[in-house]
PDB file of C-alpha atoms in Angstrom:
ATOM      1  CA  MET A 279     -19.791  35.815  28.782  1.00 76.00           C
ATOM      2  CA  SER A 280     -18.311  37.899  31.578  1.00 88.00           C
ATOM      3  CA  ARG A 281     -18.855  41.523  32.509  1.00 94.00           C
ATOM      4  CA  PRO A 282     -16.485  43.578  34.668  1.00 92.00           C
ATOM      5  CA  GLY A 283     -17.854  44.143  38.158  1.00 93.00           C
ATOM      6  CA  PHE A 284     -20.159  41.110  38.101  1.00 96.00           C
ATOM      7  CA  ALA A 285     -19.425  37.625  39.430  1.00 95.00           C
ATOM      8  CA  PHE A 286     -22.824  36.167  38.451  1.00 96.00           C
ATOM      9  CA  SER A 287     -25.016  35.986  35.364  1.00 97.00           C
ATOM     10  CA  THR A 288     -27.953  33.963  34.101  1.00 98.00           C
ATOM     11  CA  ARG A 289     -29.575  33.616  30.672  1.00 98.00           C
ATOM     12  CA  PHE A 290     -33.129  33.437  29.354  1.00 97.00           C
ATOM     13  CA  ARG A 291     -34.926  34.126  26.093  1.00 97.00           C
ATOM     14  CA  VAL A 292     -37.536  36.749  25.196  1.00 97.00           C
ATOM     15  CA  ARG A 293     -40.867  34.984  24.651  1.00 96.00           C
ATOM     16  CA  TYR A 294     -43.730  36.026  22.384  1.00 96.00           C
ATOM     17  CA  SER A 295     -45.991  36.912  25.341  1.00 96.00           C
ATOM     18  CA  GLU A 296     -43.418  39.495  26.498  1.00 96.00           C
ATOM     19  CA  ILE A 297     -43.503  41.725  23.422  1.00 96.00           C
ATOM     20  CA  ASP A 298     -45.870  44.579  22.632  1.00 94.00           C
ATOM     21  CA  GLY A 299     -47.467  45.762  19.398  1.00 91.00           C
ATOM     22  CA  GLN A 300     -44.139  47.220  18.261  1.00 92.00           C
ATOM     23  CA  LYS A 301     -42.569  43.756  18.619  1.00 92.00           C
ATOM     24  CA  ILE A 302     -40.236  44.893  21.399  1.00 96.00           C
ATOM     25  CA  VAL A 303     -40.236  43.824  25.035  1.00 97.00           C
ATOM     26  CA  PHE A 304     -42.970  45.594  26.966  1.00 95.00           C
ATOM     27  CA  ASN A 305     -41.444  47.994  29.504  1.00 94.00           C
ATOM     28  CA  SER A 306     -42.842  46.266  32.621  1.00 94.00           C
ATOM     29  CA  ARG A 307     -41.144  43.013  31.645  1.00 97.00           C
ATOM     30  CA  TYR A 308     -37.716  44.454  32.431  1.00 98.00           C
ATOM     31  CA  LEU A 309     -38.602  44.394  36.142  1.00 97.00           C
ATOM     32  CA  GLU A 310     -39.769  40.805  35.761  1.00 97.00           C
ATOM     33  CA  TYR A 311     -36.448  39.947  34.122  1.00 98.00           C
ATOM     34  CA  ALA A 312     -34.638  41.586  37.043  1.00 98.00           C
ATOM     35  CA  ASP A 313     -36.724  39.549  39.498  1.00 97.00           C
ATOM     36  CA  VAL A 314     -35.896  36.290  37.697  1.00 97.00           C
ATOM     37  CA  ALA A 315     -32.204  37.228  37.669  1.00 98.00           C
ATOM     38  CA  ILE A 316     -32.181  38.065  41.395  1.00 97.00           C
ATOM     39  CA  THR A 317     -33.885  34.747  42.183  1.00 96.00           C
ATOM     40  CA  GLU A 318     -31.122  32.915  40.325  1.00 98.00           C
ATOM     41  CA  PHE A 319     -28.498  35.107  42.030  1.00 97.00           C
ATOM     42  CA  TRP A 320     -29.747  33.982  45.466  1.00 96.00           C
ATOM     43  CA  ARG A 321     -29.622  30.333  44.387  1.00 96.00           C
ATOM     44  CA  TRP A 322     -26.049  30.869  43.237  1.00 96.00           C
ATOM     45  CA  ALA A 323     -25.080  32.718  46.449  1.00 96.00           C
ATOM     46  CA  ASP A 324     -26.384  29.780  48.543  1.00 94.00           C
ATOM     47  CA  LEU A 325     -26.798  31.624  51.834  1.00 94.00           C
ATOM     48  CA  GLY A 326     -28.939  28.883  53.400  1.00 92.00           C
ATOM     49  CA  GLU A 327     -26.076  27.785  55.643  1.00 92.00           C
ATOM     50  CA  ILE A 328     -26.536  31.011  57.623  1.00 94.00           C
ATOM     51  CA  GLY A 329     -29.731  29.471  58.985  1.00 93.00           C
ATOM     52  CA  PRO A 330     -32.853  31.255  60.235  1.00 93.00           C
ATOM     53  CA  ASP A 331     -31.317  34.733  60.092  1.00 92.00           C
ATOM     54  CA  TRP A 332     -31.303  34.298  56.305  1.00 94.00           C
ATOM     55  CA  LEU A 333     -33.991  31.686  55.714  1.00 92.00           C
ATOM     56  CA  ASP A 334     -36.599  33.658  57.680  1.00 91.00           C
ATOM     57  CA  ALA A 335     -35.445  37.082  56.496  1.00 93.00           C
ATOM     58  CA  GLU A 336     -37.990  39.244  54.713  1.00 95.00           C
ATOM     59  CA  PHE A 337     -36.989  41.966  52.277  1.00 96.00           C
ATOM     60  CA  ASN A 338     -39.488  44.312  50.628  1.00 96.00           C
ATOM     61  CA  VAL A 339     -38.743  46.317  47.512  1.00 97.00           C
ATOM     62  CA  VAL A 340     -38.924  50.042  48.260  1.00 97.00           C
ATOM     63  CA  ARG A 341     -37.526  51.448  45.028  1.00 98.00           C
ATOM     64  CA  SER A 342     -36.751  50.243  41.547  1.00 98.00           C
ATOM     65  CA  THR A 343     -35.354  52.205  38.650  1.00 98.00           C
ATOM     66  CA  ILE A 344     -34.816  51.203  35.053  1.00 98.00           C
ATOM     67  CA  GLU A 345     -32.652  52.931  32.513  1.00 98.00           C
ATOM     68  CA  TYR A 346     -33.578  51.773  29.034  1.00 97.00           C
ATOM     69  CA  LYS A 347     -30.718  51.823  26.531  1.00 98.00           C
ATOM     70  CA  LYS A 348     -31.982  49.767  23.600  1.00 97.00           C
ATOM     71  CA  PRO A 349     -35.084  47.585  23.245  1.00 97.00           C
ATOM     72  CA  LEU A 350     -34.942  43.836  23.511  1.00 98.00           C
ATOM     73  CA  ARG A 351     -36.864  41.926  20.841  1.00 97.00           C
ATOM     74  CA  LEU A 352     -38.622  38.624  20.347  1.00 96.00           C
ATOM     75  CA  ASP A 353     -36.307  35.623  20.637  1.00 96.00           C
ATOM     76  CA  ASP A 354     -33.317  37.653  21.879  1.00 97.00           C
ATOM     77  CA  MET A 355     -31.220  35.693  24.345  1.00 98.00           C
ATOM     78  CA  ILE A 356     -30.699  37.871  27.412  1.00 98.00           C
ATOM     79  CA  GLU A 357     -27.784  37.590  29.787  1.00 98.00           C
ATOM     80  CA  ALA A 358     -28.641  39.216  33.102  1.00 98.00           C
ATOM     81  CA  PHE A 359     -25.683  40.210  35.263  1.00 98.00           C
ATOM     82  CA  VAL A 360     -26.447  40.691  38.970  1.00 98.00           C
ATOM     83  CA  ARG A 361     -24.500  42.134  41.869  1.00 97.00           C
ATOM     84  CA  ILE A 362     -25.161  43.630  45.260  1.00 97.00           C
ATOM     85  CA  GLU A 363     -24.383  47.291  44.782  1.00 96.00           C
ATOM     86  CA  ARG A 364     -24.451  48.303  48.443  1.00 96.00           C
ATOM     87  CA  VAL A 365     -25.502  47.083  51.877  1.00 97.00           C
ATOM     88  CA  GLY A 366     -26.864  49.457  54.511  1.00 96.00           C
ATOM     89  CA  THR A 367     -28.105  49.027  58.060  1.00 97.00           C
ATOM     90  CA  SER A 368     -31.507  47.734  56.996  1.00 97.00           C
ATOM     91  CA  SER A 369     -31.373  47.820  53.197  1.00 97.00           C
ATOM     92  CA  MET A 370     -29.474  46.581  50.194  1.00 97.00           C
ATOM     93  CA  ALA A 371     -29.388  47.523  46.539  1.00 98.00           C
ATOM     94  CA  HIS A 372     -29.006  45.182  43.576  1.00 98.00           C
ATOM     95  CA  ARG A 373     -27.735  46.210  40.168  1.00 98.00           C
ATOM     96  CA  ILE A 374     -28.895  44.178  37.196  1.00 98.00           C
ATOM     97  CA  ASP A 375     -27.481  44.719  33.702  1.00 98.00           C
ATOM     98  CA  LEU A 376     -29.668  43.217  30.984  1.00 98.00           C
ATOM     99  CA  CYS A 377     -27.468  42.485  27.976  1.00 98.00           C
ATOM    100  CA  HIS A 378     -27.894  40.741  24.658  1.00 98.00           C
ATOM    101  CA  ALA A 379     -26.200  37.380  25.229  1.00 97.00           C
ATOM    102  CA  GLY A 380     -24.840  37.183  21.684  1.00 96.00           C
ATOM    103  CA  THR A 381     -23.395  40.663  21.322  1.00 96.00           C
ATOM    104  CA  GLY A 382     -22.843  41.631  24.962  1.00 96.00           C
ATOM    105  CA  GLU A 383     -24.542  44.955  24.263  1.00 97.00           C
ATOM    106  CA  LEU A 384     -26.189  46.582  27.293  1.00 98.00           C
ATOM    107  CA  HIS A 385     -29.942  47.026  26.773  1.00 98.00           C
ATOM    108  CA  ALA A 386     -31.056  48.162  30.254  1.00 98.00           C
ATOM    109  CA  THR A 387     -29.829  48.696  33.789  1.00 98.00           C
ATOM    110  CA  VAL A 388     -32.064  48.057  36.775  1.00 98.00           C
ATOM    111  CA  GLU A 389     -31.501  49.033  40.384  1.00 98.00           C
ATOM    112  CA  ILE A 390     -33.682  47.484  43.061  1.00 98.00           C
ATOM    113  CA  VAL A 391     -33.494  48.646  46.673  1.00 98.00           C
ATOM    114  CA  SER A 392     -34.935  46.274  49.273  1.00 97.00           C
ATOM    115  CA  VAL A 393     -35.437  46.830  52.992  1.00 98.00           C
ATOM    116  CA  HIS A 394     -35.212  44.125  55.641  1.00 97.00           C
ATOM    117  CA  VAL A 395     -38.498  44.109  57.537  1.00 97.00           C
ATOM    118  CA  ASP A 396     -39.855  42.830  60.812  1.00 94.00           C
ATOM    119  CA  LEU A 397     -43.208  41.439  59.703  1.00 91.00           C
ATOM    120  CA  ALA A 398     -44.741  41.431  63.191  1.00 91.00           C
ATOM    121  CA  ALA A 399     -43.833  45.084  63.810  1.00 93.00           C
ATOM    122  CA  ARG A 400     -44.482  46.016  60.158  1.00 90.00           C
ATOM    123  CA  LYS A 401     -41.406  48.219  59.941  1.00 94.00           C
ATOM    124  CA  SER A 402     -37.818  48.096  58.779  1.00 96.00           C
ATOM    125  CA  ALA A 403     -35.312  46.221  60.907  1.00 97.00           C
ATOM    126  CA  PRO A 404     -31.523  46.026  60.887  1.00 97.00           C
ATOM    127  CA  ILE A 405     -30.042  43.240  58.800  1.00 97.00           C
ATOM    128  CA  PRO A 406     -28.529  40.639  61.185  1.00 95.00           C
ATOM    129  CA  GLU A 407     -24.747  41.016  61.400  1.00 95.00           C
ATOM    130  CA  ASN A 408     -23.976  37.521  60.089  1.00 95.00           C
ATOM    131  CA  VAL A 409     -26.220  38.147  57.068  1.00 96.00           C
ATOM    132  CA  ARG A 410     -24.772  41.610  56.521  1.00 95.00           C
ATOM    133  CA  GLY A 411     -21.259  40.123  56.548  1.00 95.00           C
ATOM    134  CA  ARG A 412     -22.143  37.641  53.808  1.00 95.00           C
ATOM    135  CA  LEU A 413     -23.939  40.310  51.751  1.00 96.00           C
ATOM    136  CA  GLU A 414     -20.928  42.620  52.030  1.00 95.00           C
ATOM    137  CA  ALA A 415     -18.649  39.750  50.960  1.00 94.00           C
ATOM    138  CA  LEU A 416     -20.854  39.159  47.891  1.00 94.00           C
ATOM    139  CA  ALA A 417     -20.726  42.870  47.082  1.00 93.00           C
ATOM    140  CA  ALA A 418     -16.932  42.914  47.448  1.00 92.00           C
ATOM    141  CA  ALA A 419     -16.514  39.816  45.269  1.00 85.00           C
ATOM    142  CA  ALA A 420     -18.077  41.648  42.347  1.00 76.00           C
ATOM    143  CA  THR A 421     -15.594  44.546  42.406  1.00 71.00           C
TER     144      THR A 421
END
């Protein structure tokens, strides 16, 4: 399935261990789904050719927001659409739409903001220009 504004998606199924007593996906699992989707997004983006500026880069999550639209349920097939929403000097934001893979209906939106960090200095650091260029190209490809 495709979704306007997104060049990438991945699918996975709701498992029994992810539901609560109401038989819907427990709220914290939506962030886990977003994390799985972002991991697959980076595999798809294949930025390894950039070299150490990417391979040694460290990004820490500084903010995540979830807007719940409709609960996901046991055995639902989820299609997670991922894009880079924006790239800043030292940060980037991902947008993840969690949809029902069969109907295409949007169940939740997640935004995750990550900051590039210098681990030795323990503070934010500018994203290297060659990395920023590739991230901006990925963001532009989705629009």
